[in-house]
Amino acid sequence: MSFLMPKMPAMPAIPAPQPLPEPPKYDDKDRAAETAAKQAKMRAARTGRSATILTSAQGLEDDETSTKKTLLGG
């Protein structure tokens, strides 16, 4: 009963693939500049805990609060 079904048409020829573009170089000037900018930004943001410490190893640097008279202690 193949006369009731039409024959399948032939497959078209597959075109040849185009060559891929050249991948970007890993060590180029743009990447080096971007990396340097990221490192500079991280270095600037890295203040750390030492910036919040207001005393030295010898204690407070100013003795103004310990020599003043207060209202509570006389």
Short mmCIF file of N, CA, C and O in Angstrom, two decimals:
data_model
loop_
_atom_site.label_atom_id
_atom_site.label_comp_id
_atom_site.label_asym_id
_atom_site.label_seq_id
_atom_site.Cartn_x
_atom_site.Cartn_y
_atom_site.Cartn_z
N MET A 1 0.80 -1.18 0.00
CA MET A 1 0.00 0.00 0.00
C MET A 1 0.85 1.26 0.00
O MET A 1 0.44 2.28 0.48
N SER A 2 2.01 1.19 -0.51
CA SER A 2 2.88 2.35 -0.55
C SER A 2 2.41 3.38 -1.57
O SER A 2 2.88 4.50 -1.57
N PHE A 3 1.51 3.01 -2.42
CA PHE A 3 1.02 3.98 -3.41
C PHE A 3 0.11 5.02 -2.77
O PHE A 3 -0.14 6.07 -3.34
N LEU A 4 -0.37 4.79 -1.52
CA LEU A 4 -1.21 5.78 -0.85
C LEU A 4 -0.37 6.85 -0.13
O LEU A 4 -0.84 7.94 0.12
N MET A 5 0.86 6.48 0.24
CA MET A 5 1.73 7.43 0.93
C MET A 5 2.79 7.94 -0.03
O MET A 5 3.43 7.15 -0.72
N PRO A 6 2.99 9.25 -0.05
CA PRO A 6 4.03 9.76 -0.95
C PRO A 6 5.42 9.44 -0.39
O PRO A 6 5.59 9.23 0.81
N LYS A 7 6.38 9.38 -1.28
CA LYS A 7 7.75 9.11 -0.86
C LYS A 7 8.33 10.34 -0.17
O LYS A 7 7.97 11.47 -0.49
N MET A 8 9.22 10.10 0.76
CA MET A 8 9.87 11.16 1.51
C MET A 8 10.88 11.85 0.58
O MET A 8 11.65 11.18 -0.11
N PRO A 9 10.88 13.22 0.57
CA PRO A 9 11.85 13.90 -0.29
C PRO A 9 13.27 13.72 0.24
O PRO A 9 13.49 13.45 1.42
N ALA A 10 14.23 13.88 -0.64
CA ALA A 10 15.63 13.73 -0.26
C ALA A 10 16.04 14.88 0.66
O ALA A 10 15.56 16.01 0.53
N MET A 11 16.95 14.59 1.60
CA MET A 11 17.44 15.61 2.53
C MET A 11 18.34 16.60 1.79
O MET A 11 19.12 16.20 0.93
N PRO A 12 18.22 17.89 2.10
CA PRO A 12 19.10 18.86 1.46
C PRO A 12 20.53 18.70 1.96
O PRO A 12 20.77 18.18 3.05
N ALA A 13 21.48 19.16 1.19
CA ALA A 13 22.88 19.06 1.58
C ALA A 13 23.15 20.01 2.75
O ALA A 13 22.66 21.13 2.81
N ILE A 14 23.96 19.55 3.70
CA ILE A 14 24.30 20.35 4.87
C ILE A 14 25.41 21.34 4.49
O ILE A 14 26.43 20.94 3.91
N PRO A 15 25.20 22.63 4.78
CA PRO A 15 26.25 23.59 4.43
C PRO A 15 27.49 23.40 5.32
O PRO A 15 27.39 22.93 6.46
N ALA A 16 28.63 23.76 4.79
CA ALA A 16 29.88 23.63 5.55
C ALA A 16 29.87 24.63 6.71
O ALA A 16 29.41 25.77 6.56
N PRO A 17 30.37 24.25 7.88
CA PRO A 17 30.37 25.16 9.03
C PRO A 17 31.37 26.30 8.83
O PRO A 17 32.43 26.13 8.23
N GLN A 18 31.01 27.45 9.33
CA GLN A 18 31.90 28.61 9.25
C GLN A 18 32.99 28.48 10.31
O GLN A 18 32.74 27.96 11.40
N PRO A 19 34.20 28.97 10.05
CA PRO A 19 35.25 28.88 11.07
C PRO A 19 34.91 29.80 12.25
O PRO A 19 34.30 30.86 12.08
N LEU A 20 35.29 29.36 13.44
CA LEU A 20 35.02 30.14 14.64
C LEU A 20 35.92 31.37 14.71
O LEU A 20 37.05 31.35 14.23
N PRO A 21 35.43 32.45 15.32
CA PRO A 21 36.29 33.62 15.46
C PRO A 21 37.40 33.34 16.47
O PRO A 21 37.29 32.45 17.31
N GLU A 22 38.45 34.10 16.37
CA GLU A 22 39.60 33.94 17.25
C GLU A 22 39.19 34.30 18.69
O GLU A 22 38.62 35.35 18.92
N PRO A 23 39.45 33.44 19.67
CA PRO A 23 39.06 33.76 21.05
C PRO A 23 39.92 34.91 21.58
O PRO A 23 41.06 35.10 21.16
N PRO A 24 39.40 35.68 22.53
CA PRO A 24 40.19 36.79 23.06
C PRO A 24 41.38 36.28 23.87
O PRO A 24 41.31 35.21 24.48
N LYS A 25 42.44 37.02 23.86
CA LYS A 25 43.63 36.64 24.60
C LYS A 25 43.39 36.84 26.09
O LYS A 25 42.67 37.74 26.50
N TYR A 26 43.98 35.99 26.90
CA TYR A 26 43.80 36.09 28.35
C TYR A 26 44.60 37.25 28.92
O TYR A 26 44.15 37.96 29.81
N ASP A 27 45.79 37.48 28.42
CA ASP A 27 46.66 38.54 28.93
C ASP A 27 46.66 39.73 27.98
O ASP A 27 47.65 40.01 27.31
N ASP A 28 45.57 40.45 27.93
CA ASP A 28 45.54 41.64 27.10
C ASP A 28 45.52 42.88 27.99
O ASP A 28 45.41 42.80 29.21
N LYS A 29 45.65 44.04 27.39
CA LYS A 29 45.77 45.29 28.15
C LYS A 29 44.48 45.64 28.89
O LYS A 29 44.52 46.14 30.01
N ASP A 30 43.34 45.36 28.26
CA ASP A 30 42.06 45.67 28.91
C ASP A 30 41.87 44.85 30.18
O ASP A 30 41.44 45.37 31.21
N ARG A 31 42.18 43.57 30.10
CA ARG A 31 42.03 42.70 31.27
C ARG A 31 42.99 43.12 32.37
O ARG A 31 42.64 43.12 33.56
N ALA A 32 44.22 43.50 32.03
CA ALA A 32 45.20 43.93 33.03
C ALA A 32 44.73 45.22 33.70
O ALA A 32 44.85 45.37 34.93
N ALA A 33 44.17 46.15 32.93
CA ALA A 33 43.68 47.40 33.51
C ALA A 33 42.48 47.14 34.41
O ALA A 33 42.36 47.74 35.49
N GLU A 34 41.60 46.25 34.00
CA GLU A 34 40.43 45.92 34.81
C GLU A 34 40.84 45.25 36.12
O GLU A 34 40.31 45.58 37.19
N THR A 35 41.82 44.35 36.06
CA THR A 35 42.30 43.68 37.26
C THR A 35 42.96 44.68 38.21
O THR A 35 42.75 44.63 39.42
N ALA A 36 43.75 45.61 37.67
CA ALA A 36 44.40 46.62 38.50
C ALA A 36 43.37 47.52 39.17
O ALA A 36 43.51 47.89 40.34
N ALA A 37 42.31 47.87 38.45
CA ALA A 37 41.25 48.71 39.03
C ALA A 37 40.52 47.97 40.15
O ALA A 37 40.21 48.55 41.20
N LYS A 38 40.24 46.68 39.96
CA LYS A 38 39.58 45.88 41.00
C LYS A 38 40.45 45.79 42.24
O LYS A 38 39.96 45.92 43.37
N GLN A 39 41.74 45.55 42.06
CA GLN A 39 42.64 45.43 43.20
C GLN A 39 42.78 46.75 43.93
O GLN A 39 42.84 46.78 45.16
N ALA A 40 42.81 47.87 43.21
CA ALA A 40 42.89 49.18 43.86
C ALA A 40 41.63 49.47 44.66
O ALA A 40 41.69 50.00 45.77
N LYS A 41 40.49 49.09 44.13
CA LYS A 41 39.23 49.29 44.84
C LYS A 41 39.18 48.44 46.10
O LYS A 41 38.75 48.90 47.16
N MET A 42 39.63 47.19 46.02
CA MET A 42 39.65 46.31 47.19
C MET A 42 40.64 46.82 48.23
O MET A 42 40.36 46.78 49.43
N ARG A 43 41.79 47.33 47.81
CA ARG A 43 42.78 47.86 48.73
C ARG A 43 42.25 49.09 49.47
O ARG A 43 42.50 49.28 50.65
N ALA A 44 41.50 49.93 48.76
CA ALA A 44 40.94 51.12 49.38
C ALA A 44 39.83 50.77 50.37
O ALA A 44 39.66 51.45 51.38
N ALA A 45 39.09 49.71 50.11
CA ALA A 45 37.99 49.33 50.98
C ALA A 45 38.46 48.51 52.17
O ALA A 45 37.69 48.27 53.09
N ARG A 46 39.70 48.10 52.18
CA ARG A 46 40.22 47.22 53.23
C ARG A 46 40.79 48.06 54.38
O ARG A 46 41.99 48.07 54.61
N THR A 47 39.94 48.76 55.11
CA THR A 47 40.41 49.57 56.24
C THR A 47 40.67 48.70 57.45
O THR A 47 41.61 48.93 58.18
N GLY A 48 39.83 47.73 57.69
CA GLY A 48 40.05 46.79 58.77
C GLY A 48 39.63 47.32 60.13
O GLY A 48 39.10 48.41 60.28
N ARG A 49 39.89 46.50 61.14
CA ARG A 49 39.49 46.84 62.49
C ARG A 49 40.42 47.86 63.13
O ARG A 49 40.04 48.55 64.07
N SER A 50 41.65 47.94 62.68
CA SER A 50 42.62 48.83 63.31
C SER A 50 42.22 50.30 63.15
O SER A 50 42.64 51.14 63.95
N ALA A 51 41.44 50.63 62.16
CA ALA A 51 41.01 52.01 61.97
C ALA A 51 39.98 52.43 63.00
O ALA A 51 39.79 53.62 63.24
N THR A 52 39.33 51.48 63.66
CA THR A 52 38.30 51.83 64.64
C THR A 52 38.85 51.89 66.06
O THR A 52 38.17 52.35 66.96
N ILE A 53 40.07 51.42 66.30
CA ILE A 53 40.65 51.43 67.64
C ILE A 53 41.21 52.82 67.91
O ILE A 53 42.06 53.32 67.17
N LEU A 54 40.74 53.44 68.99
CA LEU A 54 41.14 54.82 69.30
C LEU A 54 42.18 54.91 70.40
O LEU A 54 42.59 55.99 70.77
N THR A 55 42.62 53.79 70.95
CA THR A 55 43.63 53.82 72.00
C THR A 55 44.88 53.13 71.50
O THR A 55 44.86 52.35 70.55
N SER A 56 45.98 53.38 72.18
CA SER A 56 47.23 52.72 71.83
C SER A 56 47.49 51.62 72.84
O SER A 56 46.68 51.35 73.73
N ALA A 57 48.66 51.01 72.80
CA ALA A 57 49.00 49.95 73.74
C ALA A 57 49.20 50.50 75.15
O ALA A 57 49.06 49.78 76.13
N GLN A 58 49.52 51.80 75.28
CA GLN A 58 49.72 52.41 76.59
C GLN A 58 48.41 52.91 77.19
O GLN A 58 48.41 53.42 78.30
N GLY A 59 47.33 52.82 76.51
CA GLY A 59 46.05 53.27 77.01
C GLY A 59 45.58 54.51 76.29
O GLY A 59 46.01 54.80 75.17
N LEU A 60 44.74 55.29 76.95
CA LEU A 60 44.22 56.50 76.35
C LEU A 60 45.34 57.52 76.16
O LEU A 60 46.23 57.64 77.00
N GLU A 61 45.28 58.27 75.10
CA GLU A 61 46.30 59.26 74.83
C GLU A 61 46.02 60.59 75.51
O GLU A 61 46.94 61.35 75.79
N ASP A 62 44.78 60.87 75.81
CA ASP A 62 44.45 62.13 76.48
C ASP A 62 43.83 61.81 77.83
O ASP A 62 43.04 60.90 77.98
N ASP A 63 44.20 62.58 78.85
CA ASP A 63 43.71 62.33 80.21
C ASP A 63 42.70 63.38 80.63
O ASP A 63 42.48 63.59 81.81
N GLU A 64 42.09 64.05 79.70
CA GLU A 64 41.16 65.11 80.04
C GLU A 64 39.94 64.58 80.77
O GLU A 64 39.45 65.24 81.68
N THR A 65 39.44 63.43 80.42
CA THR A 65 38.23 62.93 81.06
C THR A 65 38.50 62.43 82.47
O THR A 65 37.63 62.45 83.31
N SER A 66 39.70 62.00 82.79
CA SER A 66 39.98 61.47 84.12
C SER A 66 40.30 62.58 85.14
O SER A 66 40.19 62.37 86.34
N THR A 67 40.67 63.78 84.70
CA THR A 67 40.99 64.85 85.63
C THR A 67 39.83 65.80 85.85
O THR A 67 39.87 66.58 86.79
N LYS A 68 38.82 65.73 85.04
CA LYS A 68 37.66 66.61 85.22
C LYS A 68 36.81 66.13 86.38
O LYS A 68 36.66 64.93 86.60
N LYS A 69 36.22 67.06 87.09
CA LYS A 69 35.26 66.70 88.12
C LYS A 69 33.92 66.43 87.46
O LYS A 69 33.53 67.10 86.53
N THR A 70 33.24 65.43 87.97
CA THR A 70 31.92 65.12 87.44
C THR A 70 30.87 65.48 88.46
O THR A 70 31.16 65.69 89.64
N LEU A 71 29.66 65.55 88.05
CA LEU A 71 28.58 65.89 88.95
C LEU A 71 28.24 64.73 89.90
O LEU A 71 27.77 64.95 91.01
N LEU A 72 28.49 63.53 89.48
CA LEU A 72 28.08 62.38 90.28
C LEU A 72 29.12 62.01 91.34
O LEU A 72 28.77 61.61 92.44
N GLY A 73 30.38 62.15 91.05
CA GLY A 73 31.40 61.66 91.98
C GLY A 73 31.99 62.71 92.88
O GLY A 73 32.64 62.43 93.87
N GLY A 74 31.81 63.95 92.60
CA GLY A 74 32.29 65.02 93.47
C GLY A 74 33.62 65.46 93.19
O GLY A 74 34.67 65.45 93.08
#
